[in-house]
Amino acid sequence: MTEQLLRAADIVDRLEPQLKRDIDQLRAQHGKGPHLRILYFTDHSPSILFKNAQEKVARRLGITPGTQGCDWGHVTREEVKRVITQWNRDPAVHGIFVHQPLPPQLDAQEISTLIDPQKDVEGIHPQNSARRFFAKARIGSCTALAVMELIDEALRRSGGTLEGKEAVVVGHSEIVGRPVGMLLLDRLATTTVCHVATKALQQHVERADVLVVAVGQPELIKGAWIKPGAVVIDVGINVVGGKVVGDVEFEAARARAAFLTPVPGGVGPVTVMMVMKNTVEAFKLQQKG
Ligand code: NDP
């Protein structure tokens, strides 16, 4: 029987040796390997957990990580600007990743424009977003790339294709929903992007052959809405009663979906791997000059 759960470990186990080989080759060729700098928030537990995961995976792959912690409540735009400018100018730094969400005193759009587009391993600089519009992204949004890896894993197992499928994305944020929508369009899926003002969300979800949910509301999507045989990618991370849950009612969805991601252990670790993949792409771009 085909495995229904799209576990991050399956993707990570496949991608990690390839990426490690790539990094070893680059090190042999250039006498140095990629160096990733991470700006995170010291008093924000999701940021600390994510930073720890990023450091661990980077070290395993042979990417040198460096971190700068900032205080969520007190960090200023000037401080963030100073750190990013210093990393932009440093030729030993190849990738820059600023954790999101940002504290309310910082403007995400402004921060995204500060990062050198060649070092932007989250794919958020307007130059990288614009290239995505023309399906020519050199560095894509890491979460969106992770979602596509998981969809491709489902297609590998089922032998299907995305072309002509009904794809529904719930959530239209700049770092997840919108880039996922663009990547699905690039693959010729008939794509609908739902958001806070969408009327009859249930009806859209019920049509989806491929459903991607990135909202941040526990179990917003009911299992009974899932089209039998659908591929369901749950990006949401919510803590309920000390337990991490997604945006989709997991057990009920499991009874209907052909493939679905667990939360935790689905999209998150694949996103970390995509940050590393993007760091390698950024390194290559910078060696070309
Ligand atoms: P945002 O808060 O930036 O975006 C949430 C989106 O959901 C917005 O577009 C919002 O619309 C929309 N929305 C809100 N309520 C509804 C509703 N009732 N119906 C439909 N759409 C709605 O979050 P992110 O995109 O950054 O993240 C979404 C979730 O994914 C979070 O739980 C986050 O923790 C998680 N995440 C997980 C990652 C991973 O690697 N696993 C990586 C990044 C995020 P509007 O803006 O119009 O209000």
Coordinates of C-alpha atoms and ligand atoms in Angstrom, one line a residue:
M1 CA 0.0 0.0 0.0
T2 CA 1.3 3.5 -0.8
E3 CA 2.3 5.5 2.2
Q4 CA -0.2 8.2 2.9
L5 CA 1.8 10.5 5.2
L6 CA 4.2 13.0 3.5
R7 CA 6.9 13.0 6.2
A8 CA 9.7 15.6 6.1
A9 CA 12.2 12.8 7.0
D10 CA 11.5 11.1 3.6
I11 CA 12.4 14.3 1.7
V12 CA 15.3 15.3 4.0
D13 CA 16.9 11.8 3.7
R14 CA 16.8 12.1 -0.1
L15 CA 17.9 15.7 -0.4
E16 CA 20.6 15.8 2.3
P17 CA 23.2 13.5 0.7
Q18 CA 22.8 15.3 -2.7
L19 CA 23.3 18.7 -1.1
K20 CA 26.2 17.5 1.0
R21 CA 27.9 16.2 -2.1
D22 CA 27.3 19.5 -3.8
I23 CA 28.8 21.4 -0.9
D24 CA 31.9 19.1 -0.7
Q25 CA 32.5 19.7 -4.4
L26 CA 32.2 23.5 -4.0
R27 CA 34.6 23.4 -1.1
A28 CA 37.1 21.5 -3.2
Q29 CA 36.7 23.8 -6.2
H30 CA 36.8 27.2 -4.3
G31 CA 38.8 26.3 -1.2
K32 CA 35.8 27.5 1.0
G33 CA 32.2 26.5 1.6
P34 CA 28.9 28.5 2.1
H35 CA 28.5 30.7 5.2
L36 CA 24.9 31.5 6.4
R37 CA 24.1 34.3 8.8
I38 CA 20.8 34.1 10.8
L39 CA 19.1 37.0 12.6
Y40 CA 16.8 35.7 15.3
F41 CA 14.9 36.9 18.4
T42 CA 16.3 35.8 21.7
D43 CA 13.1 36.1 23.7
H44 CA 10.8 34.5 21.1
S45 CA 10.6 30.7 21.5
P46 CA 9.5 29.8 18.0
S47 CA 12.5 31.9 16.7
I48 CA 14.9 30.1 19.0
L49 CA 13.7 26.7 18.0
F50 CA 13.9 27.5 14.3
K51 CA 17.4 29.0 14.8
N52 CA 18.6 25.8 16.6
A53 CA 17.2 23.6 13.8
Q54 CA 18.8 25.8 11.1
E55 CA 22.2 25.7 12.9
K56 CA 22.1 21.9 13.4
V57 CA 21.2 21.1 9.8
A58 CA 23.8 23.7 8.4
R59 CA 26.6 22.0 10.5
R60 CA 25.5 18.6 9.3
L61 CA 25.8 19.7 5.7
G62 CA 29.1 21.6 6.0
I63 CA 27.5 25.1 5.8
T64 CA 29.1 27.4 8.5
P65 CA 26.3 29.1 10.5
G66 CA 26.6 32.4 12.3
T67 CA 23.8 33.9 14.4
Q68 CA 22.9 37.3 15.8
G69 CA 20.2 37.4 18.5
C70 CA 18.1 40.5 18.9
D71 CA 15.6 41.3 21.7
W72 CA 12.0 41.1 20.4
G73 CA 10.7 43.9 22.5
H74 CA 13.5 46.4 22.1
V75 CA 15.2 45.8 18.7
T76 CA 15.1 48.8 16.5
R77 CA 15.1 49.2 12.7
E78 CA 18.5 50.9 12.9
E79 CA 20.0 47.9 14.8
V80 CA 18.6 45.4 12.2
K81 CA 19.8 47.7 9.4
R82 CA 23.3 47.9 10.8
V83 CA 23.6 44.1 11.2
I84 CA 22.2 43.4 7.7
T85 CA 24.4 46.1 6.0
Q86 CA 27.5 44.6 7.7
W87 CA 26.6 41.1 6.5
N88 CA 25.8 42.5 3.0
R89 CA 29.3 44.0 2.8
D90 CA 31.2 41.0 4.2
P91 CA 32.4 38.8 1.3
A92 CA 32.7 35.8 3.7
V93 CA 28.9 35.8 4.2
H94 CA 27.0 34.1 1.4
G95 CA 23.4 33.8 2.9
I96 CA 21.3 36.0 5.1
F97 CA 18.1 34.8 6.8
V98 CA 16.0 37.1 9.0
H99 CA 13.4 35.3 11.1
Q100 CA 9.7 36.1 10.6
P101 CA 7.4 37.0 12.1
L102 CA 9.1 40.3 13.0
P103 CA 8.2 42.3 16.1
P104 CA 5.6 45.0 15.5
Q105 CA 8.1 47.8 15.5
L106 CA 9.8 46.4 12.4
D107 CA 8.4 46.6 8.9
A108 CA 8.8 43.3 7.0
Q109 CA 8.7 44.9 3.6
E110 CA 11.4 47.4 4.5
I111 CA 13.6 44.6 6.0
S112 CA 13.2 42.5 2.9
T113 CA 14.6 45.3 0.7
L114 CA 17.7 45.8 2.9
I115 CA 19.1 42.3 2.2
D116 CA 21.5 41.9 -0.8
P117 CA 19.3 40.0 -3.3
Q118 CA 22.2 37.6 -4.0
K119 CA 22.4 36.7 -0.3
D120 CA 18.6 36.6 0.3
V121 CA 18.1 32.9 1.1
E122 CA 14.5 33.3 2.1
G123 CA 13.7 34.7 -1.4
I124 CA 11.9 37.8 0.0
H125 CA 13.8 40.7 -1.7
P126 CA 11.6 42.4 -4.3
Q127 CA 14.1 41.5 -7.0
N128 CA 13.7 37.8 -6.2
S129 CA 9.9 38.1 -5.9
A130 CA 9.8 39.8 -9.3
R131 CA 11.8 37.1 -10.9
R132 CA 9.3 34.6 -9.5
F133 CA 6.6 36.4 -11.4
F134 CA 8.4 35.6 -14.6
A135 CA 9.1 32.0 -13.5
K136 CA 12.8 32.9 -13.4
A137 CA 13.6 32.9 -9.7
R138 CA 17.2 32.2 -8.9
I139 CA 16.5 32.0 -5.2
G140 CA 12.9 31.0 -4.4
S141 CA 10.8 31.4 -1.2
C142 CA 12.1 28.6 1.0
T143 CA 8.7 27.6 2.5
A144 CA 7.0 27.6 -1.0
L145 CA 9.9 25.4 -2.3
A146 CA 9.3 23.1 0.6
V147 CA 5.6 22.9 -0.2
M148 CA 6.4 22.0 -3.8
E149 CA 8.9 19.3 -2.8
L150 CA 6.1 17.7 -0.7
I151 CA 3.6 17.9 -3.5
D152 CA 6.2 16.3 -5.9
E153 CA 6.7 13.5 -3.4
A154 CA 3.0 12.8 -3.5
L155 CA 3.1 12.9 -7.3
R156 CA 6.1 10.5 -7.3
R157 CA 4.2 8.0 -5.2
S158 CA 0.9 8.3 -7.2
G159 CA 2.5 8.7 -10.7
G160 CA 0.3 11.8 -11.3
T161 CA 1.0 15.3 -12.6
L162 CA 0.0 18.8 -11.5
E163 CA -1.1 19.9 -15.0
G164 CA -4.8 20.7 -15.1
K165 CA -5.3 19.9 -11.4
E166 CA -7.5 22.1 -9.2
A167 CA -5.1 23.6 -6.7
V168 CA -6.4 25.7 -3.8
V169 CA -4.1 27.7 -1.5
V170 CA -5.6 29.1 1.7
G171 CA -3.6 32.2 3.0
H172 CA -2.0 34.8 0.8
S173 CA 1.0 36.0 2.8
E174 CA 4.0 37.3 0.9
I175 CA 6.3 34.6 2.3
V176 CA 4.0 31.5 1.9
G177 CA 0.6 31.8 0.2
R178 CA 1.5 34.0 -2.8
P179 CA 4.7 32.3 -3.8
V180 CA 3.1 28.9 -3.5
G181 CA 0.3 30.2 -5.8
M182 CA 2.8 31.3 -8.4
L183 CA 4.7 28.0 -8.3
L184 CA 1.5 26.1 -8.8
L185 CA 0.6 28.3 -11.8
D186 CA 4.1 27.7 -13.2
R187 CA 3.2 24.0 -13.2
L188 CA -0.1 24.6 -15.0
A189 CA -2.3 23.8 -12.0
T190 CA -5.6 25.7 -12.1
T191 CA -4.9 27.8 -9.0
T192 CA -7.3 29.5 -6.6
V193 CA -5.8 31.6 -3.7
C194 CA -8.2 32.1 -0.7
H195 CA -7.8 34.7 2.0
V196 CA -9.6 36.3 4.9
A197 CA -12.3 37.8 2.6
T198 CA -13.0 34.6 0.7
K199 CA -16.7 33.7 0.8
A200 CA -17.6 30.0 1.0
L201 CA -14.1 28.8 1.8
Q202 CA -15.5 25.3 2.3
Q203 CA -16.7 25.2 -1.4
H204 CA -13.2 26.1 -2.7
V205 CA -11.6 23.5 -0.4
E206 CA -14.0 20.8 -1.5
R207 CA -12.9 21.2 -5.2
A208 CA -9.2 20.9 -4.4
D209 CA -7.1 18.1 -5.9
V210 CA -4.2 19.8 -4.2
L211 CA -4.8 21.8 -1.1
V212 CA -2.2 24.0 0.6
V213 CA -3.1 25.7 3.9
A214 CA -1.0 28.5 5.4
V215 CA -3.1 30.6 7.8
G216 CA -2.1 29.9 11.4
Q217 CA -5.5 29.0 12.8
P218 CA -5.8 25.6 14.4
E219 CA -8.0 23.2 12.5
L220 CA -9.6 25.9 10.4
I221 CA -10.0 23.4 7.6
K222 CA -12.4 20.6 8.5
G223 CA -11.6 17.0 7.5
A224 CA -15.0 16.6 6.0
W225 CA -14.3 19.3 3.5
I226 CA -11.3 17.4 1.9
K227 CA -12.0 16.0 -1.5
P228 CA -11.4 12.2 -1.4
G229 CA -8.0 11.5 -2.9
A230 CA -6.6 15.0 -2.5
V231 CA -3.1 16.0 -1.7
V232 CA -3.1 18.1 1.5
I233 CA -0.1 20.2 2.6
D234 CA -0.6 21.8 6.0
V235 CA 1.9 24.7 6.6
G236 CA 0.3 26.0 9.7
I237 CA 2.0 25.8 13.1
N238 CA -0.2 26.4 16.2
V239 CA 0.3 25.5 19.8
V240 CA -2.9 24.2 21.5
G241 CA -2.7 23.0 25.1
G242 CA 1.0 22.6 24.8
K243 CA 0.7 20.5 21.6
V244 CA 1.7 21.6 18.1
V245 CA -1.1 21.3 15.5
G246 CA -1.7 22.4 12.0
D247 CA -4.5 24.3 10.2
V248 CA -6.2 21.1 9.1
E249 CA -8.2 18.7 11.2
F250 CA -5.7 15.9 10.9
E251 CA -7.4 12.7 11.8
A252 CA -10.6 13.5 9.8
A253 CA -8.6 14.7 6.8
R254 CA -6.6 11.5 7.0
A255 CA -9.7 9.5 6.3
R256 CA -10.2 11.3 3.0
A257 CA -6.9 12.5 1.6
A258 CA -4.7 10.3 -0.6
F259 CA -1.6 12.1 0.8
L260 CA -1.1 14.6 3.7
T261 CA 1.6 16.2 5.8
P262 CA 1.7 15.7 9.5
V263 CA 2.2 18.7 11.9
P264 CA 4.9 18.6 13.2
G265 CA 7.3 16.7 11.0
G266 CA 5.8 17.8 7.6
V267 CA 6.6 21.2 6.0
G268 CA 8.9 22.6 8.8
P269 CA 12.0 20.5 8.4
V270 CA 11.8 20.6 4.6
T271 CA 11.7 24.4 4.8
V272 CA 15.0 24.3 6.8
M273 CA 16.5 22.1 4.1
M274 CA 15.3 24.6 1.4
V275 CA 17.1 27.4 3.3
M276 CA 20.3 25.4 3.0
K277 CA 19.7 24.7 -0.7
N278 CA 19.1 28.4 -1.2
T279 CA 22.4 29.2 0.6
V280 CA 24.2 26.9 -1.8
E281 CA 22.6 28.6 -4.8
A282 CA 23.5 32.0 -3.3
F283 CA 27.1 30.8 -2.9
K284 CA 27.3 29.7 -6.5
L285 CA 25.8 33.0 -7.7
Q286 CA 28.4 34.9 -5.8
Q287 CA 31.3 32.8 -7.1
K288 CA 30.2 33.7 -10.7
G289 CA 30.3 37.4 -9.7
Ligands
NDP1 P1 0.5 35.3 7.9 O1 -0.2 35.6 9.2 O2 1.4 36.3 7.3 O3 -0.6 35.0 6.8 C1 -1.8 34.2 7.1 C2 -2.7 34.3 5.9 O4 -3.9 33.7 6.2 C3 -3.0 35.7 5.5 O5 -2.9 35.8 4.1 C4 -4.5 35.9 6.0 O6 -5.2 36.8 5.2 C5 -5.0 34.5 5.8 N1 -6.2 34.2 6.6 C6 -6.4 34.6 7.9 N2 -7.6 34.1 8.3 C7 -8.1 33.4 7.2 C8 -9.3 32.7 7.1 N3 -10.2 32.6 8.0 N4 -9.5 32.1 5.8 C9 -8.6 32.2 4.9 N5 -7.4 32.9 5.0 C10 -7.2 33.5 6.2 O7 1.2 33.9 8.2 P2 2.3 33.1 7.3 O8 1.8 33.0 5.9 O9 3.6 33.6 7.6 O10 2.2 31.7 8.0 C11 1.0 30.9 8.0 C12 1.2 29.7 9.0 O11 2.2 28.9 8.5 C13 1.5 30.1 10.4 O12 0.9 29.1 11.3 C14 3.0 30.0 10.4 O13 3.5 29.7 11.7 C15 3.2 28.8 9.5 N6 4.5 28.8 8.8 C16 5.1 27.6 8.8 C17 6.3 27.4 8.1 C18 7.0 26.1 8.0 O14 8.0 26.0 7.5 N7 6.3 25.0 8.4 C19 7.0 28.6 7.5 C20 6.2 29.8 7.6 C21 5.0 29.9 8.2 P3 -5.2 38.4 5.5 O15 -3.7 38.8 5.3 O16 -6.0 39.0 4.4 O17 -5.7 38.6 6.9

